[in-house]
């Protein structure tokens, strides 16, 4: 499990895997909306819902997130920024004058909300095949006028599935630089400047290779999508999920 990356499909036969992708996408949207401006108790309840779904679907969501160090650093950055810009009494009885208690509380709550959404996103992508994601997004976009649902679904699907490739390339570059002793340089700016250019070059190269592969196979904007069949259990699970999220927001 140590090599599991974020936004990578994990094969399985659980109820979460078998659920119609349209309902899984709707559940992800519902939980994401429920985290908006929610309080600490509601955020904790939503975390347990997302964690229970990950356990029920046997999706290694926490392993995925632990391997996604960039996202974790982003959450830490939010806490530091909020603590620095939010007025209020300083933490530790003024030991850190530029970091306020109010900012720390706001930063922790915001980061926790994003962490919950990240878990739910990992469960959705980990329990849904690429074809299912494409079919669900295309189904939702289809009724919208002046919107090419197939093209929008394809762009979103490729974007989601390209993120793990970028992370793998970043890990490969870091390993190569570590073998050359770059980790001994303590200046983080220097290390970032040595990481970003080769990562960008590899990313654009992989994107060009993918484009050429699609063109060579006459891959058009309207590929055949998988059939979508909603079951009674899908409605039951979604209504239960929706009721829990809505109840937490009402009681918040």
PDB file of C-alpha atoms in Angstrom:
ATOM      1  CA  UNK A   1       0.000   0.000   0.000  1.00  0.00           C
ATOM      2  CA  UNK A   2       2.961   2.310   0.394  1.00  0.00           C
ATOM      3  CA  UNK A   3       3.035   2.905  -3.333  1.00  0.00           C
ATOM      4  CA  UNK A   4      -0.647   3.776  -3.709  1.00  0.00           C
ATOM      5  CA  UNK A   5      -1.087   7.247  -5.139  1.00  0.00           C
ATOM      6  CA  UNK A   6      -3.981   9.642  -4.971  1.00  0.00           C
ATOM      7  CA  UNK A   7      -6.730   9.486  -7.622  1.00  0.00           C
ATOM      8  CA  UNK A   8      -5.832   5.928  -8.675  1.00  0.00           C
ATOM      9  CA  UNK A   9      -8.539   3.293  -9.107  1.00  0.00           C
ATOM     10  CA  UNK A  10      -8.388   0.406  -6.638  1.00  0.00           C
ATOM     11  CA  UNK A  11     -10.147  -2.734  -7.921  1.00  0.00           C
ATOM     12  CA  UNK A  12     -12.759  -4.216  -5.640  1.00  0.00           C
ATOM     13  CA  UNK A  13     -16.198  -5.809  -5.384  1.00  0.00           C
ATOM     14  CA  UNK A  14     -17.625  -3.815  -2.469  1.00  0.00           C
ATOM     15  CA  UNK A  15     -20.956  -2.019  -2.420  1.00  0.00           C
ATOM     16  CA  UNK A  16     -19.118   1.268  -2.974  1.00  0.00           C
ATOM     17  CA  UNK A  17     -17.484  -0.115  -6.116  1.00  0.00           C
ATOM     18  CA  UNK A  18     -20.782  -1.506  -7.436  1.00  0.00           C
ATOM     19  CA  UNK A  19     -22.702   1.712  -6.836  1.00  0.00           C
ATOM     20  CA  UNK A  20     -23.799   3.664  -9.906  1.00  0.00           C
ATOM     21  CA  UNK A  21     -21.105   6.301 -10.631  1.00  0.00           C
ATOM     22  CA  UNK A  22     -23.774   8.997 -10.987  1.00  0.00           C
ATOM     23  CA  UNK A  23     -24.790   8.499  -7.360  1.00  0.00           C
ATOM     24  CA  UNK A  24     -21.173   8.426  -6.214  1.00  0.00           C
ATOM     25  CA  UNK A  25     -20.490  11.702  -7.992  1.00  0.00           C
ATOM     26  CA  UNK A  26     -23.655  13.227  -6.517  1.00  0.00           C
ATOM     27  CA  UNK A  27     -22.622  12.029  -3.043  1.00  0.00           C
ATOM     28  CA  UNK A  28     -19.207  13.654  -3.476  1.00  0.00           C
ATOM     29  CA  UNK A  29     -20.869  16.944  -4.430  1.00  0.00           C
ATOM     30  CA  UNK A  30     -23.267  16.733  -1.476  1.00  0.00           C
ATOM     31  CA  UNK A  31     -20.464  16.147   1.014  1.00  0.00           C
ATOM     32  CA  UNK A  32     -18.346  18.911  -0.512  1.00  0.00           C
ATOM     33  CA  UNK A  33     -21.238  21.380  -0.229  1.00  0.00           C
ATOM     34  CA  UNK A  34     -21.910  20.256   3.334  1.00  0.00           C
ATOM     35  CA  UNK A  35     -18.350  21.213   4.341  1.00  0.00           C
ATOM     36  CA  UNK A  36     -18.804  24.813   3.159  1.00  0.00           C
ATOM     37  CA  UNK A  37     -18.846  27.095   6.206  1.00  0.00           C
ATOM     38  CA  UNK A  38     -19.625  24.175   8.496  1.00  0.00           C
ATOM     39  CA  UNK A  39     -18.705  24.213  12.172  1.00  0.00           C
ATOM     40  CA  UNK A  40     -16.189  21.956  13.924  1.00  0.00           C
ATOM     41  CA  UNK A  41     -18.778  19.401  15.056  1.00  0.00           C
ATOM     42  CA  UNK A  42     -20.302  19.065  11.595  1.00  0.00           C
ATOM     43  CA  UNK A  43     -16.814  18.813  10.080  1.00  0.00           C
ATOM     44  CA  UNK A  44     -15.988  16.004  12.518  1.00  0.00           C
ATOM     45  CA  UNK A  45     -19.204  14.177  11.643  1.00  0.00           C
ATOM     46  CA  UNK A  46     -18.542  14.533   7.913  1.00  0.00           C
ATOM     47  CA  UNK A  47     -15.066  13.137   8.483  1.00  0.00           C
ATOM     48  CA  UNK A  48     -16.515  10.006  10.069  1.00  0.00           C
ATOM     49  CA  UNK A  49     -18.921   9.612   7.137  1.00  0.00           C
ATOM     50  CA  UNK A  50     -16.084   9.885   4.614  1.00  0.00           C
ATOM     51  CA  UNK A  51     -13.831   7.594   6.671  1.00  0.00           C
ATOM     52  CA  UNK A  52     -16.584   4.978   7.055  1.00  0.00           C
ATOM     53  CA  UNK A  53     -17.191   5.061   3.297  1.00  0.00           C
ATOM     54  CA  UNK A  54     -13.482   4.529   2.668  1.00  0.00           C
ATOM     55  CA  UNK A  55     -13.411   1.575   5.057  1.00  0.00           C
ATOM     56  CA  UNK A  56     -16.600   0.069   3.615  1.00  0.00           C
ATOM     57  CA  UNK A  57     -15.211   0.412   0.094  1.00  0.00           C
ATOM     58  CA  UNK A  58     -11.785  -0.931   1.132  1.00  0.00           C
ATOM     59  CA  UNK A  59     -10.193   2.090  -0.535  1.00  0.00           C
ATOM     60  CA  UNK A  60      -6.793   3.029   0.980  1.00  0.00           C
ATOM     61  CA  UNK A  61      -7.753   6.699   1.065  1.00  0.00           C
ATOM     62  CA  UNK A  62      -5.525   7.584   4.017  1.00  0.00           C
ATOM     63  CA  UNK A  63      -2.531   5.878   2.415  1.00  0.00           C
ATOM     64  CA  UNK A  64      -3.204   7.811  -0.772  1.00  0.00           C
ATOM     65  CA  UNK A  65      -3.357  11.107   1.102  1.00  0.00           C
ATOM     66  CA  UNK A  66      -0.242  10.315   3.125  1.00  0.00           C
ATOM     67  CA  UNK A  67       1.653   9.779  -0.110  1.00  0.00           C
ATOM     68  CA  UNK A  68       0.314  13.078  -1.477  1.00  0.00           C
ATOM     69  CA  UNK A  69       2.725  15.268   0.448  1.00  0.00           C
ATOM     70  CA  UNK A  70       2.008  18.308  -1.721  1.00  0.00           C
ATOM     71  CA  UNK A  71      -1.609  18.410  -0.548  1.00  0.00           C
ATOM     72  CA  UNK A  72      -0.600  18.003   3.079  1.00  0.00           C
ATOM     73  CA  UNK A  73       1.902  20.835   2.770  1.00  0.00           C
ATOM     74  CA  UNK A  74      -0.855  22.927   1.206  1.00  0.00           C
ATOM     75  CA  UNK A  75      -3.052  22.347   4.267  1.00  0.00           C
ATOM     76  CA  UNK A  76      -0.205  23.284   6.590  1.00  0.00           C
ATOM     77  CA  UNK A  77       0.343  26.435   4.521  1.00  0.00           C
ATOM     78  CA  UNK A  78      -3.302  27.402   5.006  1.00  0.00           C
ATOM     79  CA  UNK A  79      -2.917  27.138   8.778  1.00  0.00           C
ATOM     80  CA  UNK A  80       0.234  29.283   8.762  1.00  0.00           C
ATOM     81  CA  UNK A  81      -1.295  31.948   6.521  1.00  0.00           C
ATOM     82  CA  UNK A  82      -4.526  32.171   8.523  1.00  0.00           C
ATOM     83  CA  UNK A  83      -2.583  32.394  11.758  1.00  0.00           C
ATOM     84  CA  UNK A  84      -0.456  35.212  10.383  1.00  0.00           C
ATOM     85  CA  UNK A  85      -3.211  37.371   8.827  1.00  0.00           C
ATOM     86  CA  UNK A  86      -6.055  36.902  11.330  1.00  0.00           C
ATOM     87  CA  UNK A  87      -6.052  39.420  14.203  1.00  0.00           C
ATOM     88  CA  UNK A  88      -6.350  38.218  17.765  1.00  0.00           C
ATOM     89  CA  UNK A  89      -4.328  37.234  20.821  1.00  0.00           C
ATOM     90  CA  UNK A  90      -1.050  35.528  20.092  1.00  0.00           C
ATOM     91  CA  UNK A  91      -0.599  31.831  20.773  1.00  0.00           C
ATOM     92  CA  UNK A  92       1.362  30.487  23.756  1.00  0.00           C
ATOM     93  CA  UNK A  93       0.786  33.697  25.747  1.00  0.00           C
ATOM     94  CA  UNK A  94       2.498  35.863  23.154  1.00  0.00           C
ATOM     95  CA  UNK A  95       5.446  33.566  22.528  1.00  0.00           C
ATOM     96  CA  UNK A  96       4.755  33.821  18.781  1.00  0.00           C
ATOM     97  CA  UNK A  97       3.480  37.379  18.332  1.00  0.00           C
ATOM     98  CA  UNK A  98       2.717  37.070  14.611  1.00  0.00           C
ATOM     99  CA  UNK A  99       0.544  33.956  15.029  1.00  0.00           C
ATOM    100  CA  UNK A 100      -2.921  34.460  16.529  1.00  0.00           C
ATOM    101  CA  UNK A 101      -5.154  31.982  18.325  1.00  0.00           C
ATOM    102  CA  UNK A 102      -8.132  32.974  16.170  1.00  0.00           C
ATOM    103  CA  UNK A 103      -6.106  32.386  13.032  1.00  0.00           C
ATOM    104  CA  UNK A 104      -4.981  28.999  14.301  1.00  0.00           C
ATOM    105  CA  UNK A 105      -8.573  27.943  14.950  1.00  0.00           C
ATOM    106  CA  UNK A 106      -9.762  29.209  11.553  1.00  0.00           C
ATOM    107  CA  UNK A 107      -6.843  27.585   9.760  1.00  0.00           C
ATOM    108  CA  UNK A 108      -7.382  24.235  11.457  1.00  0.00           C
ATOM    109  CA  UNK A 109     -11.097  24.267  10.616  1.00  0.00           C
ATOM    110  CA  UNK A 110     -10.527  25.219   6.967  1.00  0.00           C
ATOM    111  CA  UNK A 111      -7.793  22.611   6.567  1.00  0.00           C
ATOM    112  CA  UNK A 112      -9.994  19.986   8.208  1.00  0.00           C
ATOM    113  CA  UNK A 113     -12.836  20.738   5.781  1.00  0.00           C
ATOM    114  CA  UNK A 114     -10.482  20.381   2.815  1.00  0.00           C
ATOM    115  CA  UNK A 115      -9.066  17.195   4.330  1.00  0.00           C
ATOM    116  CA  UNK A 116     -12.567  15.691   4.511  1.00  0.00           C
ATOM    117  CA  UNK A 117     -13.227  16.599   0.875  1.00  0.00           C
ATOM    118  CA  UNK A 118      -9.852  15.097  -0.054  1.00  0.00           C
ATOM    119  CA  UNK A 119     -10.794  11.819   1.624  1.00  0.00           C
ATOM    120  CA  UNK A 120     -14.137  11.754  -0.192  1.00  0.00           C
ATOM    121  CA  UNK A 121     -12.423  12.497  -3.505  1.00  0.00           C
ATOM    122  CA  UNK A 122      -9.931   9.692  -2.914  1.00  0.00           C
ATOM    123  CA  UNK A 123     -12.812   7.301  -2.207  1.00  0.00           C
ATOM    124  CA  UNK A 124     -14.663   8.387  -5.351  1.00  0.00           C
ATOM    125  CA  UNK A 125     -11.694   8.010  -7.678  1.00  0.00           C
ATOM    126  CA  UNK A 126     -10.435   4.916  -5.883  1.00  0.00           C
ATOM    127  CA  UNK A 127     -13.774   3.089  -6.233  1.00  0.00           C
ATOM    128  CA  UNK A 128     -14.797   4.313  -9.701  1.00  0.00           C
ATOM    129  CA  UNK A 129     -13.306   3.267 -13.003  1.00  0.00           C
ATOM    130  CA  UNK A 130     -12.301   5.912 -15.514  1.00  0.00           C
ATOM    131  CA  UNK A 131     -15.104   4.826 -17.826  1.00  0.00           C
ATOM    132  CA  UNK A 132     -17.584   5.260 -14.973  1.00  0.00           C
ATOM    133  CA  UNK A 133     -16.339   8.761 -14.179  1.00  0.00           C
ATOM    134  CA  UNK A 134     -16.617   9.704 -17.845  1.00  0.00           C
ATOM    135  CA  UNK A 135     -20.139   8.300 -18.166  1.00  0.00           C
ATOM    136  CA  UNK A 136     -21.375  10.014 -15.010  1.00  0.00           C
ATOM    137  CA  UNK A 137     -19.960  13.434 -15.893  1.00  0.00           C
ATOM    138  CA  UNK A 138     -21.257  13.118 -19.435  1.00  0.00           C
ATOM    139  CA  UNK A 139     -24.743  12.203 -18.162  1.00  0.00           C
ATOM    140  CA  UNK A 140     -24.884  15.280 -15.909  1.00  0.00           C
ATOM    141  CA  UNK A 141     -23.591  17.647 -18.591  1.00  0.00           C
ATOM    142  CA  UNK A 142     -25.799  16.308 -21.372  1.00  0.00           C
ATOM    143  CA  UNK A 143     -28.982  18.350 -20.533  1.00  0.00           C
ATOM    144  CA  UNK A 144     -27.022  21.630 -20.338  1.00  0.00           C
ATOM    145  CA  UNK A 145     -27.568  23.664 -23.525  1.00  0.00           C
ATOM    146  CA  UNK A 146     -24.560  24.830 -25.536  1.00  0.00           C
ATOM    147  CA  UNK A 147     -22.382  22.393 -23.573  1.00  0.00           C
ATOM    148  CA  UNK A 148     -20.502  19.548 -25.214  1.00  0.00           C
ATOM    149  CA  UNK A 149     -20.947  17.001 -22.441  1.00  0.00           C
ATOM    150  CA  UNK A 150     -18.685  14.390 -24.011  1.00  0.00           C
ATOM    151  CA  UNK A 151     -15.799  16.816 -24.473  1.00  0.00           C
ATOM    152  CA  UNK A 152     -16.185  18.256 -20.956  1.00  0.00           C
ATOM    153  CA  UNK A 153     -16.333  14.769 -19.461  1.00  0.00           C
ATOM    154  CA  UNK A 154     -13.246  13.687 -21.385  1.00  0.00           C
ATOM    155  CA  UNK A 155     -11.268  16.755 -20.261  1.00  0.00           C
ATOM    156  CA  UNK A 156     -12.240  16.231 -16.621  1.00  0.00           C
ATOM    157  CA  UNK A 157     -11.481  12.509 -16.731  1.00  0.00           C
ATOM    158  CA  UNK A 158      -8.057  12.996 -18.322  1.00  0.00           C
ATOM    159  CA  UNK A 159      -7.231  15.723 -15.814  1.00  0.00           C
ATOM    160  CA  UNK A 160      -8.117  13.469 -12.883  1.00  0.00           C
ATOM    161  CA  UNK A 161      -6.151  10.531 -14.219  1.00  0.00           C
ATOM    162  CA  UNK A 162      -3.129  12.656 -15.167  1.00  0.00           C
ATOM    163  CA  UNK A 163      -2.544  13.819 -11.588  1.00  0.00           C
ATOM    164  CA  UNK A 164      -1.078  10.451 -10.473  1.00  0.00           C
ATOM    165  CA  UNK A 165       1.263  10.518 -13.464  1.00  0.00           C
ATOM    166  CA  UNK A 166       2.578  13.932 -12.399  1.00  0.00           C
ATOM    167  CA  UNK A 167       3.065  12.678  -8.846  1.00  0.00           C
ATOM    168  CA  UNK A 168       4.933   9.609 -10.084  1.00  0.00           C
ATOM    169  CA  UNK A 169       7.207  11.795 -12.208  1.00  0.00           C
ATOM    170  CA  UNK A 170       7.872  14.045  -9.212  1.00  0.00           C
ATOM    171  CA  UNK A 171       8.793  11.027  -7.071  1.00  0.00           C
ATOM    172  CA  UNK A 172      11.085   9.721  -9.807  1.00  0.00           C
ATOM    173  CA  UNK A 173      12.886  13.070 -10.091  1.00  0.00           C
ATOM    174  CA  UNK A 174      13.238  13.342  -6.311  1.00  0.00           C
ATOM    175  CA  UNK A 175      14.770   9.878  -6.118  1.00  0.00           C
ATOM    176  CA  UNK A 176      17.235  10.726  -8.873  1.00  0.00           C
ATOM    177  CA  UNK A 177      18.199  13.990  -7.182  1.00  0.00           C
ATOM    178  CA  UNK A 178      18.466  12.284  -3.801  1.00  0.00           C
ATOM    179  CA  UNK A 179      20.935   9.772  -5.261  1.00  0.00           C
ATOM    180  CA  UNK A 180      23.048  12.735  -6.381  1.00  0.00           C
ATOM    181  CA  UNK A 181      23.071  14.295  -2.911  1.00  0.00           C
ATOM    182  CA  UNK A 182      20.629  17.113  -3.565  1.00  0.00           C
ATOM    183  CA  UNK A 183      18.939  16.404  -0.229  1.00  0.00           C
ATOM    184  CA  UNK A 184      22.075  17.743   1.468  1.00  0.00           C
ATOM    185  CA  UNK A 185      21.253  21.231   0.220  1.00  0.00           C
ATOM    186  CA  UNK A 186      19.262  22.874   3.006  1.00  0.00           C
ATOM    187  CA  UNK A 187      17.987  25.760   0.901  1.00  0.00           C
ATOM    188  CA  UNK A 188      14.363  24.818  -0.004  1.00  0.00           C
ATOM    189  CA  UNK A 189      14.210  27.402  -2.795  1.00  0.00           C
ATOM    190  CA  UNK A 190      17.224  25.834  -4.494  1.00  0.00           C
ATOM    191  CA  UNK A 191      15.676  22.375  -4.257  1.00  0.00           C
ATOM    192  CA  UNK A 192      12.363  23.580  -5.697  1.00  0.00           C
ATOM    193  CA  UNK A 193      14.086  25.308  -8.612  1.00  0.00           C
ATOM    194  CA  UNK A 194      15.854  22.034  -9.378  1.00  0.00           C
ATOM    195  CA  UNK A 195      12.604  20.053  -9.190  1.00  0.00           C
ATOM    196  CA  UNK A 196      10.126  22.180 -11.123  1.00  0.00           C
ATOM    197  CA  UNK A 197      11.862  22.513 -14.561  1.00  0.00           C
ATOM    198  CA  UNK A 198      12.427  18.759 -15.143  1.00  0.00           C
ATOM    199  CA  UNK A 199       8.960  18.002 -13.762  1.00  0.00           C
ATOM    200  CA  UNK A 200       7.341  20.452 -16.174  1.00  0.00           C
ATOM    201  CA  UNK A 201       9.357  19.041 -19.059  1.00  0.00           C
ATOM    202  CA  UNK A 202       8.354  15.467 -18.258  1.00  0.00           C
ATOM    203  CA  UNK A 203       4.726  16.450 -17.726  1.00  0.00           C
ATOM    204  CA  UNK A 204       4.439  18.160 -21.108  1.00  0.00           C
ATOM    205  CA  UNK A 205       6.229  15.242 -22.750  1.00  0.00           C
ATOM    206  CA  UNK A 206       3.800  12.747 -21.237  1.00  0.00           C
ATOM    207  CA  UNK A 207       0.867  14.940 -22.265  1.00  0.00           C
ATOM    208  CA  UNK A 208       2.179  15.107 -25.843  1.00  0.00           C
ATOM    209  CA  UNK A 209       2.654  11.331 -25.929  1.00  0.00           C
ATOM    210  CA  UNK A 210      -0.900  10.839 -24.677  1.00  0.00           C
ATOM    211  CA  UNK A 211      -2.260  13.220 -27.313  1.00  0.00           C
ATOM    212  CA  UNK A 212      -0.394  11.444 -30.102  1.00  0.00           C
ATOM    213  CA  UNK A 213      -1.642   8.083 -28.831  1.00  0.00           C
ATOM    214  CA  UNK A 214      -5.248   9.287 -28.846  1.00  0.00           C
ATOM    215  CA  UNK A 215      -4.920  10.786 -32.315  1.00  0.00           C
ATOM    216  CA  UNK A 216      -3.270   7.666 -33.745  1.00  0.00           C
ATOM    217  CA  UNK A 217      -6.236   5.623 -32.521  1.00  0.00           C
ATOM    218  CA  UNK A 218      -8.788   8.047 -34.015  1.00  0.00           C
ATOM    219  CA  UNK A 219     -10.030   8.810 -30.523  1.00  0.00           C
ATOM    220  CA  UNK A 220     -12.815  11.361 -31.014  1.00  0.00           C
ATOM    221  CA  UNK A 221     -14.713  13.530 -28.500  1.00  0.00           C
ATOM    222  CA  UNK A 222     -17.606  11.024 -28.384  1.00  0.00           C
ATOM    223  CA  UNK A 223     -16.186   7.692 -27.260  1.00  0.00           C
ATOM    224  CA  UNK A 224     -18.489   4.876 -26.276  1.00  0.00           C
ATOM    225  CA  UNK A 225     -19.478   5.217 -22.638  1.00  0.00           C
ATOM    226  CA  UNK A 226     -20.430   2.429 -20.302  1.00  0.00           C
ATOM    227  CA  UNK A 227     -24.093   1.743 -19.593  1.00  0.00           C
ATOM    228  CA  UNK A 228     -25.511   3.312 -16.452  1.00  0.00           C
ATOM    229  CA  UNK A 229     -28.048   1.271 -14.498  1.00  0.00           C
ATOM    230  CA  UNK A 230     -29.341   2.567 -11.185  1.00  0.00           C
ATOM    231  CA  UNK A 231     -30.444  -0.003  -8.621  1.00  0.00           C
ATOM    232  CA  UNK A 232     -32.767   0.410  -5.644  1.00  0.00           C
ATOM    233  CA  UNK A 233     -29.770   0.040  -3.355  1.00  0.00           C
ATOM    234  CA  UNK A 234     -28.136   3.019  -5.073  1.00  0.00           C
ATOM    235  CA  UNK A 235     -31.106   5.204  -4.196  1.00  0.00           C
ATOM    236  CA  UNK A 236     -31.140   3.837  -0.654  1.00  0.00           C
ATOM    237  CA  UNK A 237     -27.438   4.468  -0.046  1.00  0.00           C
ATOM    238  CA  UNK A 238     -27.576   7.939  -1.567  1.00  0.00           C
ATOM    239  CA  UNK A 239     -30.665   8.983   0.420  1.00  0.00           C
ATOM    240  CA  UNK A 240     -29.009   7.735   3.617  1.00  0.00           C
ATOM    241  CA  UNK A 241     -25.808   9.578   2.754  1.00  0.00           C
ATOM    242  CA  UNK A 242     -27.720  12.757   1.902  1.00  0.00           C
ATOM    243  CA  UNK A 243     -29.767  12.568   5.110  1.00  0.00           C
ATOM    244  CA  UNK A 244     -26.656  12.212   7.265  1.00  0.00           C
ATOM    245  CA  UNK A 245     -24.889  15.152   5.601  1.00  0.00           C
ATOM    246  CA  UNK A 246     -28.007  17.347   5.719  1.00  0.00           C
ATOM    247  CA  UNK A 247     -28.678  16.384   9.324  1.00  0.00           C
ATOM    248  CA  UNK A 248     -25.182  17.374  10.385  1.00  0.00           C
ATOM    249  CA  UNK A 249     -25.569  20.786   8.765  1.00  0.00           C
ATOM    250  CA  UNK A 250     -28.976  21.356  10.344  1.00  0.00           C
ATOM    251  CA  UNK A 251     -27.719  20.406  13.810  1.00  0.00           C
ATOM    252  CA  UNK A 252     -24.492  22.403  13.395  1.00  0.00           C
TER     253      UNK A 252
END
